[in-house]
PDB file of C-alpha atoms in Angstrom:
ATOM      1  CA  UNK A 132       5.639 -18.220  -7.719  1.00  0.00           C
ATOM      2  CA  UNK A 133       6.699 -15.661  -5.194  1.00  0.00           C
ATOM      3  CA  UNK A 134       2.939 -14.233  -3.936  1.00  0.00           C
ATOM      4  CA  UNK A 135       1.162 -12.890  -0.683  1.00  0.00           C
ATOM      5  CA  UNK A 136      -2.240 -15.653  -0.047  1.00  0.00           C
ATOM      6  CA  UNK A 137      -5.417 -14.069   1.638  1.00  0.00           C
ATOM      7  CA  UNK A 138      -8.500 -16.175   2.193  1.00  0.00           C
ATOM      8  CA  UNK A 139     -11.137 -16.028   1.625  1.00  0.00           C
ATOM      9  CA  UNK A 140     -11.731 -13.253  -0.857  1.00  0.00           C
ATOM     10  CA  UNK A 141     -15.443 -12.720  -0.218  1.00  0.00           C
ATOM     11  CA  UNK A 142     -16.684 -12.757   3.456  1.00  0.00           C
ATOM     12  CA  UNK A 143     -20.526 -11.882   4.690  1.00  0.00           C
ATOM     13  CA  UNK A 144     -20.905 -11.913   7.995  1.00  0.00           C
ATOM     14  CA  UNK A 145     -23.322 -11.203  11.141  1.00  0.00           C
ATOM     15  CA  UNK A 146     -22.572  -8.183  13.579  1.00  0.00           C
ATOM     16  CA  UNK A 147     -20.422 -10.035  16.611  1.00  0.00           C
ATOM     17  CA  UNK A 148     -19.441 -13.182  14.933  1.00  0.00           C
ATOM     18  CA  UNK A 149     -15.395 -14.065  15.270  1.00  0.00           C
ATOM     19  CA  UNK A 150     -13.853 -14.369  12.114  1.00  0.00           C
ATOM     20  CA  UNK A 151     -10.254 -14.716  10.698  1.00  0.00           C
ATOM     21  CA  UNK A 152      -9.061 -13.668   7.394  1.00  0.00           C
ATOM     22  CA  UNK A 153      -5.888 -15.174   6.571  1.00  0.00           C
ATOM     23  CA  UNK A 154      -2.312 -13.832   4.860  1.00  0.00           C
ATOM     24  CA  UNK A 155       0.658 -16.288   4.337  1.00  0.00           C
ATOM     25  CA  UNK A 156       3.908 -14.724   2.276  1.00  0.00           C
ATOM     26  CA  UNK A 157       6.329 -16.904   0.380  1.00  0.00           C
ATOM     27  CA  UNK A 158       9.370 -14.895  -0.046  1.00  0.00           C
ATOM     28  CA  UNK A 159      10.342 -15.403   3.288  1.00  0.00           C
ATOM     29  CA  UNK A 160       9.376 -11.294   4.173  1.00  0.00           C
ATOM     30  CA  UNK A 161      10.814 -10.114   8.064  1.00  0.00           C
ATOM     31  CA  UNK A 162       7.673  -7.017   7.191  1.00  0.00           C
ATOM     32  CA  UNK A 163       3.963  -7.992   7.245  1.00  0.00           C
ATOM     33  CA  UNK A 164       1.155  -5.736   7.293  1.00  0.00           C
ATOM     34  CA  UNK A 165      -3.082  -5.315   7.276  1.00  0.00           C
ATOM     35  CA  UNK A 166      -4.611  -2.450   5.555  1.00  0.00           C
ATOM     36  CA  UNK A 167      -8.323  -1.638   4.845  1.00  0.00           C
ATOM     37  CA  UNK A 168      -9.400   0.153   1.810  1.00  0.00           C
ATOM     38  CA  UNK A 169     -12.205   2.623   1.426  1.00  0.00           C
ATOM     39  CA  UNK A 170     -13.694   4.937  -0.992  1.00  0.00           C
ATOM     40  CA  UNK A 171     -11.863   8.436  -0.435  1.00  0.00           C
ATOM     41  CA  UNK A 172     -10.043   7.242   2.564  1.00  0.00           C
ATOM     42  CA  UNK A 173      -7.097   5.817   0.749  1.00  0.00           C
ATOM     43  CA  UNK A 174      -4.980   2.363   2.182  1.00  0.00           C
ATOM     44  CA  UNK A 175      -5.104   2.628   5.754  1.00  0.00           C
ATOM     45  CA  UNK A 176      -2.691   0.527   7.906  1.00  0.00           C
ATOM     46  CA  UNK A 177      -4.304  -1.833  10.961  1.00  0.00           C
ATOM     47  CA  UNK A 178      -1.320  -4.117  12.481  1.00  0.00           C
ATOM     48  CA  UNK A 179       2.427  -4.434  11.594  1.00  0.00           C
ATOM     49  CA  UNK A 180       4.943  -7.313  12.465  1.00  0.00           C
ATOM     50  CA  UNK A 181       8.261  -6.731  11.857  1.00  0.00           C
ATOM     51  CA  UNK A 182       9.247 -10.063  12.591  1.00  0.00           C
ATOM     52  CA  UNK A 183       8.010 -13.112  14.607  1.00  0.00           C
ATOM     53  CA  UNK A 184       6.517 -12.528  17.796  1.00  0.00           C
ATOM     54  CA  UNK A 185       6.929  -8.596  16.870  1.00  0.00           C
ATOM     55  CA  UNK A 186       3.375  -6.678  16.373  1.00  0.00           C
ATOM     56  CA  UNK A 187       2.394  -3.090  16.796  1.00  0.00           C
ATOM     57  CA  UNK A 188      -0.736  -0.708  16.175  1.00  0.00           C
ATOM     58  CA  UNK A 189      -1.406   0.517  12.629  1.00  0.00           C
ATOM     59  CA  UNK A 190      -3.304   3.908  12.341  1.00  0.00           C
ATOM     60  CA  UNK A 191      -6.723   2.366  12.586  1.00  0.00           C
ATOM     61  CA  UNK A 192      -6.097  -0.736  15.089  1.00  0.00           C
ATOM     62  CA  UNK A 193      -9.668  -0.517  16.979  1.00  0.00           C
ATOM     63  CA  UNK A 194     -11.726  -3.862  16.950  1.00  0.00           C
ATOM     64  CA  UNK A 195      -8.805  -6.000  15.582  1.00  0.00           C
ATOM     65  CA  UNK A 196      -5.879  -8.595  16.807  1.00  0.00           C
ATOM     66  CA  UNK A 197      -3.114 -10.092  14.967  1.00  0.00           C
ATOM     67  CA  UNK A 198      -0.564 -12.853  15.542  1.00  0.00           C
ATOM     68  CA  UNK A 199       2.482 -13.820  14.064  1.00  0.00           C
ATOM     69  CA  UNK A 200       3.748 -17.072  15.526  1.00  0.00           C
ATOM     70  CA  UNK A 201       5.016 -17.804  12.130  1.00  0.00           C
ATOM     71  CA  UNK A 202       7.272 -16.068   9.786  1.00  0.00           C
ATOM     72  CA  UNK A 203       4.582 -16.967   7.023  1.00  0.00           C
ATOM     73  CA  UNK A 204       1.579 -16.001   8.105  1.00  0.00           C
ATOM     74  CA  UNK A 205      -0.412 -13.551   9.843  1.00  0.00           C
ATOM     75  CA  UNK A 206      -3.856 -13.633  10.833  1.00  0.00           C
ATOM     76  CA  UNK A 207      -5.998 -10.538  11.083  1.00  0.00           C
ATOM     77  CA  UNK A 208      -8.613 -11.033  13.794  1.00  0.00           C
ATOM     78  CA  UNK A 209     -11.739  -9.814  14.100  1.00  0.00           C
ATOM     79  CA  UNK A 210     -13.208 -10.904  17.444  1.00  0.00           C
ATOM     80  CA  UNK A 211     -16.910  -9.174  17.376  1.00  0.00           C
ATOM     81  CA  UNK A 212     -17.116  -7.552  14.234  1.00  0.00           C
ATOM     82  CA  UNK A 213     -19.642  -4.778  13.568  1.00  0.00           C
ATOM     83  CA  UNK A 214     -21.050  -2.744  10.315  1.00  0.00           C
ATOM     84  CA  UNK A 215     -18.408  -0.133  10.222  1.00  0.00           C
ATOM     85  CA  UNK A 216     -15.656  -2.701   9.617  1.00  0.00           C
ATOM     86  CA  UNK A 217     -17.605  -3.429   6.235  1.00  0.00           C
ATOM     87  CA  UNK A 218     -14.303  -3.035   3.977  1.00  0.00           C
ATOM     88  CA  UNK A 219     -11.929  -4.028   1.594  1.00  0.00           C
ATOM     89  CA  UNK A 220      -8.865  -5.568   3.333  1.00  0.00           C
ATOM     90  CA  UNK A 221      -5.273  -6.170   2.082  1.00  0.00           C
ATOM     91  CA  UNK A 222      -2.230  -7.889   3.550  1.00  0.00           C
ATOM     92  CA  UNK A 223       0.974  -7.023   2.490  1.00  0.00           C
ATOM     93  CA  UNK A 224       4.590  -8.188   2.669  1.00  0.00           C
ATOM     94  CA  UNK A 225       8.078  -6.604   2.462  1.00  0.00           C
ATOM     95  CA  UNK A 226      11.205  -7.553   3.266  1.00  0.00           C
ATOM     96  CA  UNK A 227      13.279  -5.394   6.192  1.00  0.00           C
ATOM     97  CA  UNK A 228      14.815  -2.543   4.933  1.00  0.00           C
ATOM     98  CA  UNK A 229      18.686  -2.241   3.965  1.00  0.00           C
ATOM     99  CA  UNK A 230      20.856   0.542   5.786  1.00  0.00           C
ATOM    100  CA  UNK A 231      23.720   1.734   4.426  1.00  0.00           C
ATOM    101  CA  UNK A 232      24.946   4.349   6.735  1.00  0.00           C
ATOM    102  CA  UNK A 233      23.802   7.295   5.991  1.00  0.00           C
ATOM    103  CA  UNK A 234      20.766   5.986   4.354  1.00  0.00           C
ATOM    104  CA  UNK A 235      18.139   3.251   4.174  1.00  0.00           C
ATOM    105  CA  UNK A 236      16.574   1.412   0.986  1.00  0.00           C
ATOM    106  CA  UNK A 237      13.139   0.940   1.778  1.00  0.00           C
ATOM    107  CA  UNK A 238      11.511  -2.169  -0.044  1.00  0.00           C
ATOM    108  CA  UNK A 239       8.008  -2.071  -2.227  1.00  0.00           C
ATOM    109  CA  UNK A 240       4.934  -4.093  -0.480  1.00  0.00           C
ATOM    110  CA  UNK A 241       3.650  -7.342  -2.602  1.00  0.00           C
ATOM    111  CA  UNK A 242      -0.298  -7.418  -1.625  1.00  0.00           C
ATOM    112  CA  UNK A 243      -2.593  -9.840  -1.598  1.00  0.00           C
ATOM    113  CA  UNK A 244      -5.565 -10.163  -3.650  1.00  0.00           C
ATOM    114  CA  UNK A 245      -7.276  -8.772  -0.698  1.00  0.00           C
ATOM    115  CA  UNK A 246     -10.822  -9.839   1.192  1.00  0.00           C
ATOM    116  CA  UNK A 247     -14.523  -8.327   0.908  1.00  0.00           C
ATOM    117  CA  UNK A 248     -15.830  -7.839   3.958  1.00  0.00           C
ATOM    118  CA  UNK A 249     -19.435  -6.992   4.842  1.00  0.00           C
ATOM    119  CA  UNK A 250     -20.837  -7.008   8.220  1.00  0.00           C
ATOM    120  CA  UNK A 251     -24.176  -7.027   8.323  1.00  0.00           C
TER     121      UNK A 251
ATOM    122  CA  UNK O  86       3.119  11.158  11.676  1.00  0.00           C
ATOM    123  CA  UNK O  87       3.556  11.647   8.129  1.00  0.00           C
ATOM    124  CA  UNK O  88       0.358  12.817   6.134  1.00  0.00           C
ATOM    125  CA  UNK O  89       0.443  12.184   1.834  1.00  0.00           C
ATOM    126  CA  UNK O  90      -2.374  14.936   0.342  1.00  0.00           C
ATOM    127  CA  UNK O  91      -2.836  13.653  -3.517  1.00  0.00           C
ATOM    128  CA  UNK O  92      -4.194  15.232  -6.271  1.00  0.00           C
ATOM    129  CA  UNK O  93      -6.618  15.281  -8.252  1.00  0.00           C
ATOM    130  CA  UNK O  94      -8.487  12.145  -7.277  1.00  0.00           C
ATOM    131  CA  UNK O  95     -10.441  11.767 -10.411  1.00  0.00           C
ATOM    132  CA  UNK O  96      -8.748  12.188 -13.439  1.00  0.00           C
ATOM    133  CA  UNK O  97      -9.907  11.758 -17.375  1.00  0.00           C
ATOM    134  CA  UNK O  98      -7.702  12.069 -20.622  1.00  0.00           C
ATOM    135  CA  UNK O  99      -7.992  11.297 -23.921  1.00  0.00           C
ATOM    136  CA  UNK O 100      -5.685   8.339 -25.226  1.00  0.00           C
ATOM    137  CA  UNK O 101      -2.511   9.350 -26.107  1.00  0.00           C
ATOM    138  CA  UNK O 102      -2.467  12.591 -24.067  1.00  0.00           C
ATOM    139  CA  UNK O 103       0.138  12.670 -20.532  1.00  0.00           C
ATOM    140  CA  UNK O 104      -1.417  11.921 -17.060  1.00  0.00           C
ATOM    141  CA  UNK O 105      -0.582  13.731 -14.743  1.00  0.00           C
ATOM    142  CA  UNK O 106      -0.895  12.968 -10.455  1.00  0.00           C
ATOM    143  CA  UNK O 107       0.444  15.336  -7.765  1.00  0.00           C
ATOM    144  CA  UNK O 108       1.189  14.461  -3.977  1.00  0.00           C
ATOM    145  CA  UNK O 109       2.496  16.230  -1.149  1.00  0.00           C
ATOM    146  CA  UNK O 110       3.947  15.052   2.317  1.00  0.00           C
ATOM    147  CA  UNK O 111       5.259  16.319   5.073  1.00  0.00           C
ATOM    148  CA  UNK O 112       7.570  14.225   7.233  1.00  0.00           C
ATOM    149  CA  UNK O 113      10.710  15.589   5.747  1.00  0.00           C
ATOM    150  CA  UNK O 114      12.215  12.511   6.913  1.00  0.00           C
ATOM    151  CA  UNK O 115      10.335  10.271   4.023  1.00  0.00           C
ATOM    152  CA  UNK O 116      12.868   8.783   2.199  1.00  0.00           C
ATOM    153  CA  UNK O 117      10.852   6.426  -0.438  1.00  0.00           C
ATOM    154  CA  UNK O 118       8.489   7.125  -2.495  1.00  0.00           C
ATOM    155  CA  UNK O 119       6.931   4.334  -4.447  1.00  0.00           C
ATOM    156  CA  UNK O 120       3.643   4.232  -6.782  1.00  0.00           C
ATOM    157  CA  UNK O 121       1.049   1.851  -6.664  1.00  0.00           C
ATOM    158  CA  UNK O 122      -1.402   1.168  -9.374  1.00  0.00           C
ATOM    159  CA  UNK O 123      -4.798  -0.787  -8.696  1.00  0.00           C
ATOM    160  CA  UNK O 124      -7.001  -2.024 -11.894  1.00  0.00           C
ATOM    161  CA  UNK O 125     -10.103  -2.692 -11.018  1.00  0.00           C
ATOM    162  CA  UNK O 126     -10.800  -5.803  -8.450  1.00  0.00           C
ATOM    163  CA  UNK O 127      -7.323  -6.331  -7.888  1.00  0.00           C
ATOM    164  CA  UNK O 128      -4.451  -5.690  -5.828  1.00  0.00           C
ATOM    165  CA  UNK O 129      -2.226  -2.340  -5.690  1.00  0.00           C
ATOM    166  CA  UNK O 130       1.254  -3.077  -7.533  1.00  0.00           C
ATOM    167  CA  UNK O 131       3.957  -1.089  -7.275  1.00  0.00           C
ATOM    168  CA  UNK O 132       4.521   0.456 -10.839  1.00  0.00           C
ATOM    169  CA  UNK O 133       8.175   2.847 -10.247  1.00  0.00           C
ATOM    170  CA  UNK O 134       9.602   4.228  -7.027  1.00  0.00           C
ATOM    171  CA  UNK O 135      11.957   7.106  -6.474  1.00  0.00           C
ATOM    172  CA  UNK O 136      14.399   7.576  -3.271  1.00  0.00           C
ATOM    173  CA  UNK O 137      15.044  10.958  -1.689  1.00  0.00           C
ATOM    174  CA  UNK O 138      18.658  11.215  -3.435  1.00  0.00           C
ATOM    175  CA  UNK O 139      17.309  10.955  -6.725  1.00  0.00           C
ATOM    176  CA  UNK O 140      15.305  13.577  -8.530  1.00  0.00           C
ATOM    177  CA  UNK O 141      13.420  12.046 -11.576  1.00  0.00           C
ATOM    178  CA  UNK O 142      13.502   8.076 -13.098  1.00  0.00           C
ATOM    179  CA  UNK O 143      11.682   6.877 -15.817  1.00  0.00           C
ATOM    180  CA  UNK O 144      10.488   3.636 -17.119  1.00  0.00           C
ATOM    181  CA  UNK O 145       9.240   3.735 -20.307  1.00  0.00           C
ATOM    182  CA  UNK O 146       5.894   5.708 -20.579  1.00  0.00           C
ATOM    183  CA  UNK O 147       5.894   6.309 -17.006  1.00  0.00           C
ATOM    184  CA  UNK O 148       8.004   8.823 -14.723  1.00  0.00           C
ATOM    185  CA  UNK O 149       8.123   9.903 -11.558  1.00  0.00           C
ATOM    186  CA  UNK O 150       9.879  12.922 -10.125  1.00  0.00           C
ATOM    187  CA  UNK O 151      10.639  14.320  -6.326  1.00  0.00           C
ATOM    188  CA  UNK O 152      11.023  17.854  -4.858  1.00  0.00           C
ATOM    189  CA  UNK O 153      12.645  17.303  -1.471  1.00  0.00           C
ATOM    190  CA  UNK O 154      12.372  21.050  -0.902  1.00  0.00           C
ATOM    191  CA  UNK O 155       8.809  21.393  -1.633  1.00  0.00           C
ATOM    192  CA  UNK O 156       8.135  18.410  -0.147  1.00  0.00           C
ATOM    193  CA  UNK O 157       6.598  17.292  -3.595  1.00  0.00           C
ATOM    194  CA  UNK O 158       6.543  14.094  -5.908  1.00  0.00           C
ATOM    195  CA  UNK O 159       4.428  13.470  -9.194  1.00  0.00           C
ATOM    196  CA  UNK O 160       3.627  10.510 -11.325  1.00  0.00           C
ATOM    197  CA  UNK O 161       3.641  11.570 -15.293  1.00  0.00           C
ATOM    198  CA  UNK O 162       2.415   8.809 -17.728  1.00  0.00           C
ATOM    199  CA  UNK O 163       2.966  10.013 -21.652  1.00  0.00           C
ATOM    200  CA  UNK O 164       1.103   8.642 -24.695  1.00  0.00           C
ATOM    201  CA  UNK O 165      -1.344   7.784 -21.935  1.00  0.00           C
ATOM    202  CA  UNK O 166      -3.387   3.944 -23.149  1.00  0.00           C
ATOM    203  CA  UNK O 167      -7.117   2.725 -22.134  1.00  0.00           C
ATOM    204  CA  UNK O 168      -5.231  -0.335 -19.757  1.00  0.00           C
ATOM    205  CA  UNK O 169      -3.753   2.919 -18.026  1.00  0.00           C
ATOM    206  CA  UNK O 170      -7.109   3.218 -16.543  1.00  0.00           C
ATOM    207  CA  UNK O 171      -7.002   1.870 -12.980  1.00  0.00           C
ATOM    208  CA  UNK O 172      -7.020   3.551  -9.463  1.00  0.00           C
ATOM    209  CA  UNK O 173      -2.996   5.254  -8.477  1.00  0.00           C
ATOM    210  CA  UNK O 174      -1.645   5.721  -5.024  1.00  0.00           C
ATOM    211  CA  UNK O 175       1.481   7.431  -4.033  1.00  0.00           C
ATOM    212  CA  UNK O 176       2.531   6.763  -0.642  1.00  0.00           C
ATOM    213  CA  UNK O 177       5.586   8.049   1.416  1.00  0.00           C
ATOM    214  CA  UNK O 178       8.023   5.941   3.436  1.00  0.00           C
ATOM    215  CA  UNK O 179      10.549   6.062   6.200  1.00  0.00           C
ATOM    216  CA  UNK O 180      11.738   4.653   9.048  1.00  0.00           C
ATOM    217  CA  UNK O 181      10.056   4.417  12.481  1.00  0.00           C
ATOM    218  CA  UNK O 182      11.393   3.457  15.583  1.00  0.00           C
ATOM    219  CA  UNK O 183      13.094   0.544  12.722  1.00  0.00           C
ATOM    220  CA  UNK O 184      10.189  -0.118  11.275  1.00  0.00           C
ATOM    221  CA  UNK O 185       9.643   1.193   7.160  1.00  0.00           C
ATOM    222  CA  UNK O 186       6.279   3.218   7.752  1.00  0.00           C
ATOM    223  CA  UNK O 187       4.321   3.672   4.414  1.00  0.00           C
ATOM    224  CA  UNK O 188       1.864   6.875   4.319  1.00  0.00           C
ATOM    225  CA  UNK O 189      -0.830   6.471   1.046  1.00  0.00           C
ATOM    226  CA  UNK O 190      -2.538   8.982  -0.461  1.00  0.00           C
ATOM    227  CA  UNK O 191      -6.065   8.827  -0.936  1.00  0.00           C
ATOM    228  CA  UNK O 192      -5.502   7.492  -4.562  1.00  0.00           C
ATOM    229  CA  UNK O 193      -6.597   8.769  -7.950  1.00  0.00           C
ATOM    230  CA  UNK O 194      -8.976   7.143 -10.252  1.00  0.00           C
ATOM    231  CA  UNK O 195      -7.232   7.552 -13.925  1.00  0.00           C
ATOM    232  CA  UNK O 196      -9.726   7.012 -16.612  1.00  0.00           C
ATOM    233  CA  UNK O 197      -8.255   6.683 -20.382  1.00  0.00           C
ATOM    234  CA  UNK O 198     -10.891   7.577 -22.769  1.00  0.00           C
ATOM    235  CA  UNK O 199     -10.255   5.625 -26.257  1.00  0.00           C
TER     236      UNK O 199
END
């Protein structure tokens, strides 16, 4: 079954205390991406990859770190994680978009189930 | 950057009436425009998407149509059911530096009341 993996789904932690959520893709996606989610702010995007090896700032990057040293997967890192990264985190894949000249087909992002994170 | 305003972000209606969900952006180079729809404790899944050369597409109960010179797209689900209920974001894509940027809206939470 073609699906996006995130573990774990619940996570309590202590303010400062590394942790890594995981995301691994199956349909062999070039796009990956982290987004948090919270009430009245909408999905907001952390980290890209566009490919291995390839990673750039989201609109809220602050206190995080990706990798991608696999197609697969990519890790969202927090290294000293405090209260106001209390959220609800998705990863998402998509594969690279098509260009046809003039235009470009854009592709839908598969999500993952997503992880509850609470700082406390 | 690109910045997706949506409207209203609660919503209730009776079964069987139309839904209704407004967004604007304002990148006029978006050029994808899908819909995401979010039950409760899950994840977002896409539900119908629209490109900028097309004005309307429908599937079923659900349609979505795009105003390229108003810069505005809407989400209209008819003969509207309680498992309609769920949390809706439209977002707006387009491409970056190569890279297909997606812009949500803040969402709206659709409530069917049987």
């Amino acid at each position: 079954e073609a699906q996006v993996t995130q573990n774990p789904r619940y996570l309590i932690t202590v303010t400062g205390k590394k942790l890594t959520v995981t995301c691994s893709q199956n349909m062999n996606h070039e796009y990956m991406s982290w987004y948090r989610q919270d009430p009245g702010l909408g999905l907001r995007q952390i980290y890209y990859s566009m490919n291995v090896e390839v990673t750039d700032k989201g609109d809220v990057p602050e206190g995080y770190k990706v990798s991608r040293k696999e197609k697969r997967n990519f890790p969202l890192i927090l290294e000293s994680p405090s209260p106001n990264q209390t959220s609800l985190y998705f990863c998402a894949s998509s594969l690279r978009p098509k260009t046809v000249w003039p235009d470009s087909y854009n592709s839908p992002l598969h999500f993952g189930n997503g992880t509850r994170l609470t700082v406390t | 950057g690109e910045n997706v305003e949506q409207h209203p972000s609660t919503l209730s209606v009776q079964e069987g009436d139309s839904a209704v969900i407004k967004c604007t952006y304002s990148d006029s180079a978006s050029n994808y425009f899908p819909w995401y729809k979010q039950e409760l404790g899950k994840r977002p899944q896409l539900i119908i998407d629209i490109r900028s050369n097309v004005g309307e597409k429908k599937d079923q109960r659900i349609a979505v149509t795009l105003n390229k010179t108003a810069k505005h797209f809407s989400l209209h689900i008819t003969e509207t059911q309680p498992e309609d209920s769920a949390v809706y974001f439209c977002a707006a894509s387009d491409l970056e530096g190569g890279y297909q940027k997606v812009t949500f809206g803040i969402g709206t939470k659709l409530q069917v009341i049987p």
